[in-house]
Short mmCIF file of C-alpha atoms in Angstrom, two decimals:
data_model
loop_
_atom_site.label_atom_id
_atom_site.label_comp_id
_atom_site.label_asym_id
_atom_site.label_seq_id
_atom_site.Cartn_x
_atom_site.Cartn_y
_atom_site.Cartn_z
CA UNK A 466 -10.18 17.43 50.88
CA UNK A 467 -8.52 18.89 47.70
CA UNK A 468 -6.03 16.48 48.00
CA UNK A 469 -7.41 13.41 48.46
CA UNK A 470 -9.30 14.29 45.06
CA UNK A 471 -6.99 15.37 43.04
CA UNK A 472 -4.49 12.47 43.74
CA UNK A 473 -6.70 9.88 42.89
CA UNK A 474 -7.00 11.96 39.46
CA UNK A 475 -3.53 12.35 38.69
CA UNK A 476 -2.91 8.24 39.62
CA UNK A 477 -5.49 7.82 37.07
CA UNK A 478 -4.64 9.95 34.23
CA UNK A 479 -1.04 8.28 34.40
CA UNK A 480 -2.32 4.80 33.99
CA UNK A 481 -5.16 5.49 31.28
CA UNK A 482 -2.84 8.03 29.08
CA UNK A 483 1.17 7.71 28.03
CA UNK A 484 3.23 10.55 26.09
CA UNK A 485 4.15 9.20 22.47
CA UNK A 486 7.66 10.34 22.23
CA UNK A 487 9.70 11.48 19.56
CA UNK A 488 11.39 8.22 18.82
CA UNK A 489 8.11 6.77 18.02
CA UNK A 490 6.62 8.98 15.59
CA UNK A 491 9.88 10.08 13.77
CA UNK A 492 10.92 8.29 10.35
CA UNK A 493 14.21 7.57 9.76
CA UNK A 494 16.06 8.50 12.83
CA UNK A 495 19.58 9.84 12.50
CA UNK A 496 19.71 9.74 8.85
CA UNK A 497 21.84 13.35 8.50
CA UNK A 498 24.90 10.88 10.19
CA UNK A 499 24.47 8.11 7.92
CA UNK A 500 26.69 7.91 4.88
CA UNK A 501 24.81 7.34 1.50
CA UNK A 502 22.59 4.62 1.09
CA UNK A 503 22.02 3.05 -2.26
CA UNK A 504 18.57 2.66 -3.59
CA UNK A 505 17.23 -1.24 -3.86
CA UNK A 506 17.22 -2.05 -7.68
CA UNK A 507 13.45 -3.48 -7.88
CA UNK A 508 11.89 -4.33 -11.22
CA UNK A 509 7.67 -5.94 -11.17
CA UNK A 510 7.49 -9.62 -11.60
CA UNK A 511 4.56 -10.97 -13.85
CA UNK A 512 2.39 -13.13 -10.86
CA UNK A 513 -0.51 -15.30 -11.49
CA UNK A 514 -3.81 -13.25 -11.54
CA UNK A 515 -2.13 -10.65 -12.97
CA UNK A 516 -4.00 -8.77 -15.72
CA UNK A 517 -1.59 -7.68 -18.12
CA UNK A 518 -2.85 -5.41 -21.60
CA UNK A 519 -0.39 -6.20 -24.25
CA UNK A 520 -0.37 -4.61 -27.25
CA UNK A 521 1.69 -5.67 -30.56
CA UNK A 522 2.78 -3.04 -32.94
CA UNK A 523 4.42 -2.84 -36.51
CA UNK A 524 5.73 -1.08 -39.52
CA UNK A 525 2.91 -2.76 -40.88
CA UNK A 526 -0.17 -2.71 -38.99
CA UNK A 527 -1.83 -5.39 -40.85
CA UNK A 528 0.78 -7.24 -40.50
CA UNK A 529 1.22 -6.72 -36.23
CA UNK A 530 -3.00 -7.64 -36.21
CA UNK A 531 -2.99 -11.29 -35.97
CA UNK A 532 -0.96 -10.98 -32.75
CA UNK A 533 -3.81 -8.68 -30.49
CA UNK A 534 -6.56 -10.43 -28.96
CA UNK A 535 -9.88 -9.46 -30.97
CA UNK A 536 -11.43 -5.97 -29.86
CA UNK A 537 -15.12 -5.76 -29.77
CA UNK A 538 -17.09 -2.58 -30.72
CA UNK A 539 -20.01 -1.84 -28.05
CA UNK A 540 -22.78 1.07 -29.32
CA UNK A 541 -23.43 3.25 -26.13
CA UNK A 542 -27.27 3.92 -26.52
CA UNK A 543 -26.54 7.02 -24.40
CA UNK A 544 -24.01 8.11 -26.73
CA UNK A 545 -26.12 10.46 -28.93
CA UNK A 546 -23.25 10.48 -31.79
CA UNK A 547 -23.52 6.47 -32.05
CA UNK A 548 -19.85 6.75 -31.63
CA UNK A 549 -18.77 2.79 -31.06
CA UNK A 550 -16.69 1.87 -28.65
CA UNK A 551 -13.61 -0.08 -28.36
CA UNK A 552 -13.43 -2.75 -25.41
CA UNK A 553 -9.60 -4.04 -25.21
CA UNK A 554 -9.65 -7.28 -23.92
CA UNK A 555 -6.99 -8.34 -21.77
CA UNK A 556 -4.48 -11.35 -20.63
CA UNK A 557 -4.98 -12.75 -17.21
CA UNK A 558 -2.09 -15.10 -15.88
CA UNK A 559 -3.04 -18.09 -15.07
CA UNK A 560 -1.94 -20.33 -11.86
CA UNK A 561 0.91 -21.36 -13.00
CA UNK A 562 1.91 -18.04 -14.71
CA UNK A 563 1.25 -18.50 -18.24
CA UNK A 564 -0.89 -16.66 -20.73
CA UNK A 565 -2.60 -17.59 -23.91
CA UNK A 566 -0.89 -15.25 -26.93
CA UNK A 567 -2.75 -15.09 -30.29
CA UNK A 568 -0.70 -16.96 -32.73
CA UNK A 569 2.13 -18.58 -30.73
CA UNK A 570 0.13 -20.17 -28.11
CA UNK A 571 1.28 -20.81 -24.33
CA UNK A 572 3.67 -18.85 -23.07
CA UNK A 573 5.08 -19.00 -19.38
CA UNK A 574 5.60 -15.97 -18.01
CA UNK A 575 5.26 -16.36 -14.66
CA UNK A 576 8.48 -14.62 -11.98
CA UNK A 577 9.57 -12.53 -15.22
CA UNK A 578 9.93 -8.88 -15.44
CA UNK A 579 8.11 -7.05 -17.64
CA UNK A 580 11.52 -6.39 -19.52
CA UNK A 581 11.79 -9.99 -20.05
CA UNK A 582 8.28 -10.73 -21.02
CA UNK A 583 9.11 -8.36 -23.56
CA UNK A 584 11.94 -9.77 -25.02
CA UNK A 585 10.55 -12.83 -24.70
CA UNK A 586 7.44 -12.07 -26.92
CA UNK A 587 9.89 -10.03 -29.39
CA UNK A 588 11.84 -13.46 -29.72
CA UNK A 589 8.60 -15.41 -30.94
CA UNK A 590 7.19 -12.69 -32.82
CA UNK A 591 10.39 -11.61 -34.87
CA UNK A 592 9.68 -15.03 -36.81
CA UNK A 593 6.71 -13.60 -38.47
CA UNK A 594 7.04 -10.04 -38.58
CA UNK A 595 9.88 -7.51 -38.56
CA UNK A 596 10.73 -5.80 -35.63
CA UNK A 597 7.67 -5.64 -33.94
CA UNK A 598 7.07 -3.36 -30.73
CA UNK A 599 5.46 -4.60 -27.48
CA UNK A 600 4.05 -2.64 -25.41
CA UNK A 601 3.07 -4.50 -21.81
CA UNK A 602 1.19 -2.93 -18.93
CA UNK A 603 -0.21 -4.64 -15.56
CA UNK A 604 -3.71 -3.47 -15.24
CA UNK A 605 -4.80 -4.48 -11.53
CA UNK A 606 -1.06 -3.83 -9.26
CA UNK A 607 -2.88 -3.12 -6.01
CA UNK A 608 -2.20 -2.99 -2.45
CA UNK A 609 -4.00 -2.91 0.78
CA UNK A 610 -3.47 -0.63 3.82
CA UNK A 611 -5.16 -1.23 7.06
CA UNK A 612 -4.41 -0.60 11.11
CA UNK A 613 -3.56 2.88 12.82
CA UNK A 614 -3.57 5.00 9.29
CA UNK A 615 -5.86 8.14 8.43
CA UNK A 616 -7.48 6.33 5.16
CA UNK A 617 -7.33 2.40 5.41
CA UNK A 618 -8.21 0.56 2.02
CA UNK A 619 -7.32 -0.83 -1.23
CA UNK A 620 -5.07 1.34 -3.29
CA UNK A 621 -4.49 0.81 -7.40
CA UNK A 622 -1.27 1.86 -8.82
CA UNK A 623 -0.33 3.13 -12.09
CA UNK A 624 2.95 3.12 -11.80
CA UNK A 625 3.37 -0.52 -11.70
CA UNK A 626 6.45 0.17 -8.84
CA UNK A 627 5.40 1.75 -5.04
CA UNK A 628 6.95 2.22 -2.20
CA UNK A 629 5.89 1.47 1.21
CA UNK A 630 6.25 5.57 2.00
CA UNK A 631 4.28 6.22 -1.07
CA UNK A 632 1.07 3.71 -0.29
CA UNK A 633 1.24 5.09 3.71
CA UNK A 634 1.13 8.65 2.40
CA UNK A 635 -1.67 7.36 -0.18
CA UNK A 636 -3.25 6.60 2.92
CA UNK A 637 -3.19 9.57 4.77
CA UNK A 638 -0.05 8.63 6.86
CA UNK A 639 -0.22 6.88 10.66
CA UNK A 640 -1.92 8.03 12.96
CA UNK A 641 0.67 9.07 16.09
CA UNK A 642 -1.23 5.61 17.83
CA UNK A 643 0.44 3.78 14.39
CA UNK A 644 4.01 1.78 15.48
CA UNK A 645 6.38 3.14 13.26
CA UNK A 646 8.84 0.38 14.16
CA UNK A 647 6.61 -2.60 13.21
CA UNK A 648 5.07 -2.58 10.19
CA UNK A 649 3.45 -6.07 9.01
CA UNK A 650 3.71 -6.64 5.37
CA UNK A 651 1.99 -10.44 3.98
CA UNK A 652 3.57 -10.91 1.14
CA UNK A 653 2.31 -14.44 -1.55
CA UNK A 654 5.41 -15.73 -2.41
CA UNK A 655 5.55 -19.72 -4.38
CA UNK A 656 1.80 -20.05 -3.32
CA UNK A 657 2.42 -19.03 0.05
CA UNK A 658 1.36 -16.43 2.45
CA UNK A 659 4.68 -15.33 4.17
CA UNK A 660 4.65 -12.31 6.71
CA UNK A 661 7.95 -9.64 7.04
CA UNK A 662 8.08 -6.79 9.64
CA UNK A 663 9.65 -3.33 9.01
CA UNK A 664 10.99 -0.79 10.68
CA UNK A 665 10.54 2.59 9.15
CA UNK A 666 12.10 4.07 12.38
CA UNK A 667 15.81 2.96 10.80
CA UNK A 668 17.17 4.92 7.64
CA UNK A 669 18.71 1.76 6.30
CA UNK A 670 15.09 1.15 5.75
CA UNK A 671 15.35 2.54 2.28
CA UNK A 672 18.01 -0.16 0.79
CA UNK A 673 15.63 -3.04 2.41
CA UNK A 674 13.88 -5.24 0.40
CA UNK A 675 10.68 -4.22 1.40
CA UNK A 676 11.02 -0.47 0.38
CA UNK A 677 9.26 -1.43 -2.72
CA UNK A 678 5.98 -3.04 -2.71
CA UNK A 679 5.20 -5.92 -4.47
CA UNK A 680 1.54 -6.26 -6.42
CA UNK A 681 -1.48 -7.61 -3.47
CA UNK A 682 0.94 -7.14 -0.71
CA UNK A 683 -0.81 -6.04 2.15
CA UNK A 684 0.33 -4.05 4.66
CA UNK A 685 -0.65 -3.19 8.40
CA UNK A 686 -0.09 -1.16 11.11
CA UNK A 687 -0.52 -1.97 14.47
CA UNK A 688 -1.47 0.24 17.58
CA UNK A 689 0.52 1.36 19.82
CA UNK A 690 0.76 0.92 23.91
CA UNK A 691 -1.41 4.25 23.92
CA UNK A 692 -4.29 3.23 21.83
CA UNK A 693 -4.43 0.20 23.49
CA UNK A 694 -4.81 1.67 26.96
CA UNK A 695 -7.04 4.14 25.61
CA UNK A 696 -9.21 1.43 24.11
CA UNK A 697 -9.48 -1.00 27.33
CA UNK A 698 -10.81 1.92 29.11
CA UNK A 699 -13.17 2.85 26.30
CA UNK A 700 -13.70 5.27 22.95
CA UNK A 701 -14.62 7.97 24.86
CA UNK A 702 -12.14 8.59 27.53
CA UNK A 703 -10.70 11.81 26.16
CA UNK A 704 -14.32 13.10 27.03
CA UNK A 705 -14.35 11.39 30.38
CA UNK A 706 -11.08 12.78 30.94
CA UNK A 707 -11.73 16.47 29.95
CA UNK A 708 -15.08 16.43 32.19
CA UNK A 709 -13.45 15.16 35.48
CA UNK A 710 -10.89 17.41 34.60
CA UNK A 711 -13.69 20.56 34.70
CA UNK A 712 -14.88 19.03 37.64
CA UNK A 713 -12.19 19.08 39.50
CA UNK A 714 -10.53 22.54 38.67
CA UNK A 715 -14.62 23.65 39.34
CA UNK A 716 -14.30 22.24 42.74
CA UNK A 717 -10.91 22.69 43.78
CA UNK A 718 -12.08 26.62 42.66
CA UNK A 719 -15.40 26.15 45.15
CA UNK A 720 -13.12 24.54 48.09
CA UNK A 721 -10.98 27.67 47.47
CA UNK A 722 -13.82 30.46 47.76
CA UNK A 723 -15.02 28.52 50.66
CA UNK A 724 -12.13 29.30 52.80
CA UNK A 725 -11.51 32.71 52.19
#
């Protein structure tokens, strides 16, 4: 009688349930024998819808002012001091990457690092003033997490460069149902949505081009064989397991007492 329950059980808890081994929930495997591995140079490129703050600065402040975009002055009414305050307005690339700058018009910018937008703008601007100083930030870099990790969502960075280890651990890490070995990253690239998986299983992982995020990338992780299992049979078959469980050690205990 014992048997014939508890095999059924056991024939059960194999199919619903796997072990997630080491292999798939450890980072770069076997990194200690690898030699060295050289860091990806990555630098930001300006993209369209990018919302860039630039901010030109002089010897001469007067003379730097014609080349900001005009700041207005707001009066917080809950601001008991009637302190004003100051509302930068900002540069937002347009489709085809350019940006309208105070003074010298039109510039494309578009594919450019911020080192070259830089020089670029330094270029124009040395006509009229003497070594002016530019100082260029990206206001909305963001990327989005979703799949088999702790905290999915929409992450801003500061920074303006992110790795794909630093935006998982933003998110609270995988889950051990998250496949470490095939990451999804969608990627706009010349006005198209291209897709790229990853493998953060590998420790050449670091020198790939995809160690570094890229501004809207988003990125997600799929579940593994055991969530999927887990999830045919239903949300709650840890529960269901852990009761037939009880039930069976609470018989098998019953069937023992009985004989004795």
């Amino acid at each position: 009688m014992r048997k014939k329950i508890i095999i059924p059980f056991i024939l059960s808890a194999s199919l619903l349930c796997s072990c997630v081994s080491r292999e798939q929930l450890v980072y770069y495997q076997d990194i200690d024998n690898q030699q060295p591995i050289a860091l990806n140079k990555f630098e930001t490129t300006i993209k369209p819808d990018d919302l860039l703050m630039i901010i030109v600065s002089a010897t001469n402040p007067e003379a730097a002012e014609p080349f900001n975009l005009t700041t207005n002055l707001s009066v917080d009414p809950r601001n008991q001091s009637g302190t004003a305050q100051r509302q930068q307005q900002l540069y937002l690339v347009d489709k085809n990457g350019n940006i309208d700058f105070p003074v010298i018009g039109s510039i494309n910018i578009g594919n450019k690092t911020k080192q070259e937008v830089v020089e670029t703008l330094k270029g124009k601007i040395s006509q009229y003033i003497t070594n002016p100083i530019i100082n260029l930030r990206i206001m909305n870099f963001k990327v989005s997490v979703k799949g088999e990790v702790n905290r999915p969502g929409v992450h801003t960075i500061s920074s303006e460069r992110v790795s794909l280890p630093e935006v998982l651990a933003l998110s609270g890490d995988l889950t051990i149902y998250g496949k470490r070995d095939n990451i999804l990253i969608t990627r706009e690239e010349n006005n198209e949505l291209k897709t790229y998986r990853v493998d953060l299983t590998k420790p050449d992982f670091v020198n790939s081009e995809f160690y570094y995020l890229r501004q809207n990338d988003m990125v997600y992780v799929e579940p593994n064989k055991t969530r999927v299992n887990s999830s045919a049979v239903g949300p709650n078959v840890s529960i269901y397991m852990t009761a037939i469980s009880l039930l069976l050690t609470t018989t098998a205990l019953i069937l023992t007492n009985t004989k004795k």
